[in-house]
Backbone as CSV, one residue per row, in Angstrom:
resi,resn,N_x,N_y,N_z,CA_x,CA_y,CA_z,C_x,C_y,C_z
1,GLY,127.428,144.900,70.746,128.427,145.811,71.266,127.837,147.120,71.762
2,ILE,126.537,147.201,71.892,125.903,148.438,72.357,125.258,148.175,73.722
3,THR,125.349,149.151,74.598,124.777,148.991,75.932,123.249,149.074,75.871
4,PRO,122.565,148.443,76.818,121.101,148.555,76.852,120.660,150.015,76.979
5,TYR,121.373,150.789,77.763,121.065,152.205,77.968,121.040,152.955,76.634
6,LYS,122.066,152.723,75.832,122.178,153.382,74.533,121.186,152.808,73.520
7,ALA,120.973,151.494,73.573,120.068,150.837,72.621,118.657,151.397,72.705
8,VAL,118.130,151.540,73.928,116.754,152.030,74.057,116.641,153.504,73.685
9,ALA,117.707,154.268,73.922,117.690,155.674,73.508,117.623,155.767,71.986
10,ILE,118.422,154.969,71.302,118.427,154.971,69.836,117.079,154.491,69.285
11,LEU,116.561,153.389,69.837,115.309,152.828,69.340,114.122,153.755,69.577
12,SER,114.055,154.375,70.757,112.935,155.293,71.030,113.016,156.513,70.128
13,SER,114.221,156.999,69.892,114.411,158.149,69.019,113.986,157.821,67.594
14,LYS,114.350,156.641,67.124,113.977,156.201,65.774,112.457,156.110,65.632
15,LYS,111.791,155.559,66.649,110.332,155.456,66.610,109.689,156.843,66.540
16,ALA,110.151,157.748,67.384,109.588,159.103,67.402,109.859,159.819,66.078
17,GLU,111.055,159.669,65.539,111.411,160.297,64.262,110.547,159.754,63.129
18,ASP,110.298,158.447,63.122,109.455,157.847,62.080,108.049,158.433,62.112
19,VAL,107.496,158.603,63.312,106.166,159.201,63.434,106.210,160.663,63.000
20,ALA,107.243,161.392,63.420,107.382,162.803,63.045,107.467,162.950,61.523
21,ASP,108.216,162.067,60.868,108.311,162.106,59.402,106.941,161.854,58.769
22,GLY,106.180,160.936,59.349,104.837,160.655,58.845,103.907,161.841,59.001
23,VAL,104.032,162.569,60.102,103.212,163.763,60.324,103.543,164.814,59.269
24,LEU,104.819,164.977,58.964,105.216,165.963,57.967,104.705,165.604,56.578
25,LYS,104.651,164.300,56.269,104.210,163.854,54.954,102.691,163.854,54.822
26,SER,102.000,163.858,55.953,100.543,163.836,55.917,100.004,165.240,55.657
27,LYS,98.706,165.339,55.574,98.070,166.639,55.353,98.088,167.492,56.622
28,ILE,98.395,166.861,57.760,98.474,167.595,59.019,99.783,168.379,59.035
29,LYS,99.725,169.613,59.407,100.926,170.456,59.437,101.911,170.030,60.510
30,GLY,101.423,169.524,61.644,102.330,169.113,62.712,102.561,170.199,63.738
31,THR,102.003,171.354,63.554,102.189,172.445,64.493,101.497,172.109,65.801
32,GLY,102.257,172.181,66.891,101.710,171.875,68.196,101.577,170.387,68.471
33,THR,102.175,169.579,67.633,102.093,168.132,67.787,103.157,167.648,68.768
34,ILE,102.747,166.785,69.697,103.682,166.147,70.619,103.759,164.671,70.248
35,ILE,104.972,164.209,70.001,105.210,162.819,69.617,106.068,162.180,70.696
36,ILE,105.660,160.997,71.145,106.415,160.271,72.153,106.711,158.884,71.612
37,GLY,107.992,158.536,71.567,108.416,157.200,71.170,109.087,156.538,72.362
38,ALA,108.848,155.245,72.556,109.450,154.533,73.686,109.831,153.121,73.273
39,ASP,110.874,152.613,73.920,111.281,151.234,73.702,111.877,150.700,74.999
40,THR,111.574,149.441,75.307,112.015,148.823,76.554,112.769,147.538,76.262
41,VAL,113.873,147.335,76.984,114.584,146.058,76.933,114.877,145.599,78.351
42,VAL,115.027,144.297,78.478,115.457,143.686,79.722,116.908,143.277,79.516
43,ALA,117.738,143.515,80.520,119.152,143.143,80.424,119.527,142.272,81.619
44,ALA,120.165,141.141,81.322,120.635,140.228,82.362,121.970,139.652,81.932
45,GLU,122.876,139.584,82.872,124.202,139.018,82.592,124.838,139.669,81.363
46,ASN,124.736,140.993,81.299,125.300,141.791,80.200,124.721,141.434,78.834
47,LYS,123.520,140.901,78.813,122.882,140.509,77.562,121.515,141.165,77.474
48,ILE,121.215,141.769,76.330,119.893,142.349,76.099,118.927,141.225,75.727
49,LEU,117.823,141.191,76.458,116.789,140.190,76.181,115.595,140.898,75.556
50,GLY,115.374,140.650,74.310,114.221,141.228,73.630,113.015,140.336,73.807
51,LYS,112.139,140.334,72.830,110.971,139.448,72.855,111.431,138.056,72.424
52,PRO,110.934,137.027,73.072,111.371,135.676,72.710,110.894,135.259,71.316
53,ALA,111.740,134.503,70.640,111.416,134.020,69.297,110.385,132.893,69.344
54,ASP,110.445,132.094,70.401,109.533,130.956,70.545,109.488,130.560,72.016
55,GLU,108.753,129.501,72.334,108.598,129.079,73.723,109.914,128.637,74.349
56,ARG,110.754,128.001,73.584,112.062,127.567,74.094,112.909,128.781,74.466
57,ASP,112.877,129.792,73.629,113.610,131.032,73.899,113.054,131.720,75.148
58,ALA,111.737,131.719,75.300,111.102,132.315,76.487,111.563,131.594,77.747
59,ALA,111.546,130.275,77.730,111.981,129.498,78.895,113.445,129.770,79.216
60,SER,114.268,129.868,78.195,115.692,130.151,78.395,115.898,131.505,79.085
61,MET,115.145,132.503,78.650,115.236,133.825,79.282,114.811,133.761,80.747
62,LEU,113.728,133.055,81.017,113.223,132.967,82.387,114.193,132.223,83.291
63,TYR,114.866,131.201,82.776,115.899,130.513,83.563,117.021,131.489,83.921
64,MET,117.353,132.365,82.994,118.402,133.354,83.234,117.973,134.373,84.303
65,LEU,116.706,134.759,84.291,116.215,135.796,85.205,115.914,135.272,86.610
66,GLN,115.505,134.017,86.711,115.071,133.480,88.002,116.224,133.481,89.004
67,ASN,115.859,133.734,90.271,116.822,133.762,91.373,117.932,134.785,91.139
68,ASN,117.558,135.918,90.531,118.560,136.907,90.157,117.913,138.291,90.065
69,THR,118.758,139.306,90.016,118.302,140.673,89.777,118.765,141.094,88.393
70,HIS,117.857,141.682,87.635,118.182,142.162,86.291,117.711,143.604,86.156
71,GLN,118.003,144.209,85.024,117.638,145.597,84.780,116.637,145.685,83.630
72,VAL,115.724,146.654,83.788,114.785,146.987,82.723,115.071,148.431,82.334
73,TYR,115.390,148.631,81.063,115.697,149.956,80.536,114.603,150.385,79.575
74,THR,114.113,151.602,79.749,113.185,152.176,78.784,113.748,153.499,78.309
75,GLY,113.849,153.632,77.009,114.221,154.900,76.396,112.960,155.597,75.941
76,VAL,112.896,156.902,76.179,111.741,157.695,75.767,112.240,158.909,75.008
77,SER,111.661,159.150,73.847,111.998,160.329,73.044,110.745,161.161,72.828
78,ILE,110.893,162.453,73.087,109.792,163.401,72.925,110.171,164.369,71.812
79,ILE,109.261,164.586,70.896,109.431,165.607,69.860,108.193,166.503,69.915
80,ILE,108.426,167.788,70.046,107.327,168.751,70.003,107.555,169.637,68.791
81,LYS,106.584,169.629,67.883,106.681,170.428,66.665,105.906,171.729,66.862
82,THR,106.590,172.835,66.644,105.950,174.152,66.732,106.156,174.869,65.401
83,PRO,105.492,175.999,65.189,105.689,176.736,63.938,107.131,177.230,63.759
84,ILE,107.835,177.417,64.859,109.185,177.976,64.795,110.261,176.900,64.712
85,ASP,110.110,175.844,65.506,111.180,174.863,65.619,110.625,173.546,66.149
86,ASP,111.472,172.530,66.139,111.169,171.266,66.792,111.966,171.222,68.089
87,PHE,111.342,170.757,69.149,112.016,170.601,70.424,112.079,169.110,70.720
88,ARG,113.261,168.631,71.139,113.480,167.196,71.316,114.153,166.895,72.654
89,LYS,113.780,165.772,73.200,114.390,165.299,74.438,114.326,163.785,74.440
90,THR,115.455,163.143,74.746,115.510,161.695,74.909,116.105,161.399,76.277
91,PHE,115.487,160.474,76.987,116.031,160.047,78.280,115.854,158.544,78.431
92,THR,116.612,157.987,79.353,116.545,156.551,79.636,116.320,156.351,81.126
93,GLU,115.437,155.442,81.452,115.143,155.089,82.842,115.535,153.630,83.054
94,CYS,116.106,153.332,84.224,116.509,151.962,84.556,115.889,151.556,85.888
95,THR,115.355,150.344,85.929,114.771,149.777,87.148,115.362,148.395,87.368
96,ASN,115.762,148.110,88.610,116.245,146.778,88.970,115.071,145.920,89.435
97,VAL,115.009,144.702,88.923,113.927,143.783,89.259,114.538,142.459,89.721
98,THR,114.058,141.976,90.866,114.536,140.701,91.401,113.433,139.654,91.268
99,VAL,113.837,138.504,90.739,112.900,137.401,90.509,113.235,136.264,91.477
100,ALA,112.210,135.649,92.027,112.365,134.522,92.949,112.963,133.317,92.221
101,PRO,113.486,132.368,92.986,113.881,131.099,92.363,112.629,130.423,91.784
102,LEU,112.761,129.870,90.593,111.630,129.215,89.929,111.982,127.762,89.620
103,THR,111.004,126.914,89.725,111.203,125.515,89.347,110.990,125.385,87.841
104,PRO,111.521,124.324,87.261,111.245,124.085,85.833,109.746,124.006,85.540
105,GLU,108.986,123.461,86.480,107.534,123.353,86.297,106.875,124.738,86.280
106,GLU,107.327,125.632,87.147,106.775,126.989,87.171,107.084,127.725,85.866
107,ILE,108.309,127.574,85.384,108.688,128.212,84.119,107.853,127.644,82.977
108,SER,107.731,126.340,82.917,106.946,125.699,81.855,105.482,126.137,81.903
109,ALA,104.915,126.180,83.103,103.514,126.588,83.248,103.318,128.029,82.810
110,TYR,104.251,128.907,83.167,104.126,130.313,82.773,104.261,130.465,81.256
111,VAL,105.229,129.804,80.678,105.418,129.883,79.225,104.171,129.370,78.498
112,SER,103.559,128.331,79.020,102.377,127.745,78.359,101.170,128.680,78.355
113,THR,101.190,129.734,79.175,100.084,130.706,79.157,100.130,131.591,77.917
114,GLY,101.289,131.662,77.272,101.454,132.525,76.104,101.799,133.961,76.452
115,GLU,101.661,134.332,77.714,101.920,135.718,78.117,103.335,136.207,77.796
116,PRO,104.358,135.373,77.936,105.712,135.894,77.706,106.084,136.127,76.244
117,MET,105.262,135.705,75.320,105.676,135.670,73.922,105.861,137.030,73.269
118,ASP,105.200,138.056,73.728,105.398,139.368,73.100,105.945,140.396,74.092
119,LYS,106.706,139.883,75.082,107.235,140.751,76.128,108.749,140.698,76.150
120,ALA,109.377,141.856,76.273,110.830,141.912,76.452,111.189,141.140,77.713
121,GLY,112.167,140.261,77.614,112.574,139.464,78.756,111.642,138.308,79.064
122,ALA,110.615,138.133,78.273,109.673,137.007,78.369,108.784,137.047,79.604
123,TYR,108.498,138.250,80.115,107.545,138.312,81.227,106.832,139.652,81.252
124,ALA,105.672,139.640,81.901,104.904,140.859,82.133,104.762,141.029,83.643
125,ILE,105.382,142.064,84.183,105.345,142.284,85.626,103.920,142.552,86.104
126,GLN,103.087,143.111,85.237,101.715,143.435,85.608,100.772,142.260,85.356
127,GLY,101.311,141.152,84.914,100.476,140.000,84.586,100.696,138.844,85.539
128,LEU,100.629,137.645,84.995,100.748,136.423,85.787,102.113,136.262,86.449
129,PHE,103.129,136.915,85.907,104.490,136.780,86.436,104.689,137.580,87.729
130,ALA,103.758,138.454,88.059,103.887,139.321,89.239,104.182,138.532,90.509
131,LYS,103.632,137.340,90.635,103.820,136.539,91.857,105.258,136.063,92.042
132,TYR,106.076,136.177,90.997,107.472,135.746,91.093,108.444,136.907,91.350
133,ILE,107.947,138.118,91.391,108.799,139.291,91.617,108.963,139.491,93.124
134,THR,110.203,139.439,93.593,110.461,139.586,95.032,110.994,140.965,95.403
135,GLY,111.357,141.749,94.416,111.853,143.087,94.716,111.934,143.937,93.471
136,ILE,111.806,145.236,93.694,111.928,146.200,92.605,112.569,147.459,93.171
137,GLN,113.553,147.951,92.460,114.224,149.186,92.867,114.137,150.148,91.688
138,GLY,113.263,151.144,91.842,113.041,152.094,90.763,111.565,152.208,90.449
139,ASP,111.289,152.634,89.237,109.931,152.951,88.807,109.223,151.715,88.248
140,TYR,108.152,151.301,88.924,107.359,150.158,88.478,106.828,150.375,87.061
141,SER,106.320,151.580,86.781,105.737,151.830,85.455,106.785,151.718,84.348
142,ASN,108.052,151.900,84.689,109.123,151.692,83.722,109.180,150.234,83.283
143,VAL,108.976,149.325,84.225,109.013,147.896,83.909,107.810,147.512,83.052
144,VAL,106.690,148.177,83.267,105.503,147.934,82.447,105.756,148.418,81.016
145,GLY,106.587,149.453,80.855,106.953,149.885,79.510,106.988,151.376,79.277
146,LEU,106.581,152.183,80.263,106.640,153.630,80.099,106.793,154.283,81.471
147,PRO,107.933,154.926,81.723,108.152,155.577,83.023,107.323,156.861,83.125
148,VAL,106.097,156.723,83.556,105.106,157.797,83.515,105.538,159.026,84.316
149,ALA,106.027,158.837,85.535,106.413,159.981,86.373,107.556,160.768,85.723
150,ARG,108.547,160.076,85.211,109.672,160.751,84.560,109.217,161.433,83.272
151,LEU,108.358,160.782,82.510,107.827,161.379,81.284,107.095,162.675,81.610
152,TYR,106.294,162.664,82.654,105.562,163.860,83.078,106.534,165.005,83.388
153,ARG,107.575,164.710,84.176,108.550,165.750,84.538,109.283,166.289,83.309
154,GLU,109.750,165.389,82.453,110.520,165.802,81.268,109.652,166.591,80.293
155,LEU,108.412,166.177,80.114,107.499,166.880,79.221,107.199,168.277,79.753
156,ASN,106.990,168.391,81.045,106.768,169.709,81.647,107.963,170.627,81.452
157,LEU,109.169,170.113,81.657,110.377,170.925,81.458,110.489,171.399,80.013
158,LEU,110.211,170.506,79.084,110.281,170.842,77.669,109.228,171.882,77.289
159,LEU,108.013,171.718,77.784,106.946,172.665,77.478,107.224,174.055,78.070
160,ARG,107.874,174.094,79.220,108.225,175.398,79.822,109.196,176.166,78.945
161,LYS,110.068,175.463,78.227,111.006,176.135,77.313,110.275,176.760,76.127
162,ILE,109.175,176.138,75.739,108.446,176.572,74.552,107.478,177.717,74.887
163,ILE,106.808,177.586,76.011,105.744,178.547,76.356,106.297,179.803,76.967
């Protein structure tokens, strides 16, 4: 019942908070520490596709994505710890990705490489699956897992508030 947009914001925030809590518990004071947490999901047909449980699950996801356009959402949370306060920012980036029609043989061959097994949506755009991508609207690095250009802009804005 949660949207992909909201899910990645919550997950990235939780990751960043967990690291921040660890910094506080460690011998490191945390002053001047920048923590970045990120999480990415693939969404198709109003369904969040995480990492596949097994090869059958991977193939099922790829059948859903093939010959279609889906969304990749990445949530990023930034925490900057200073002597005075903590500064926080969470944002979500979305990229549309279009996949070519795939044959059952192509899906089976890709799954057999093992590449989809630890990837949200069962594919890596920067890997062997790249040849099946027919279009992308948005930030390529977001699909890889971290929207670098947006992170740079948001981090700069946050640092300007502090300095």
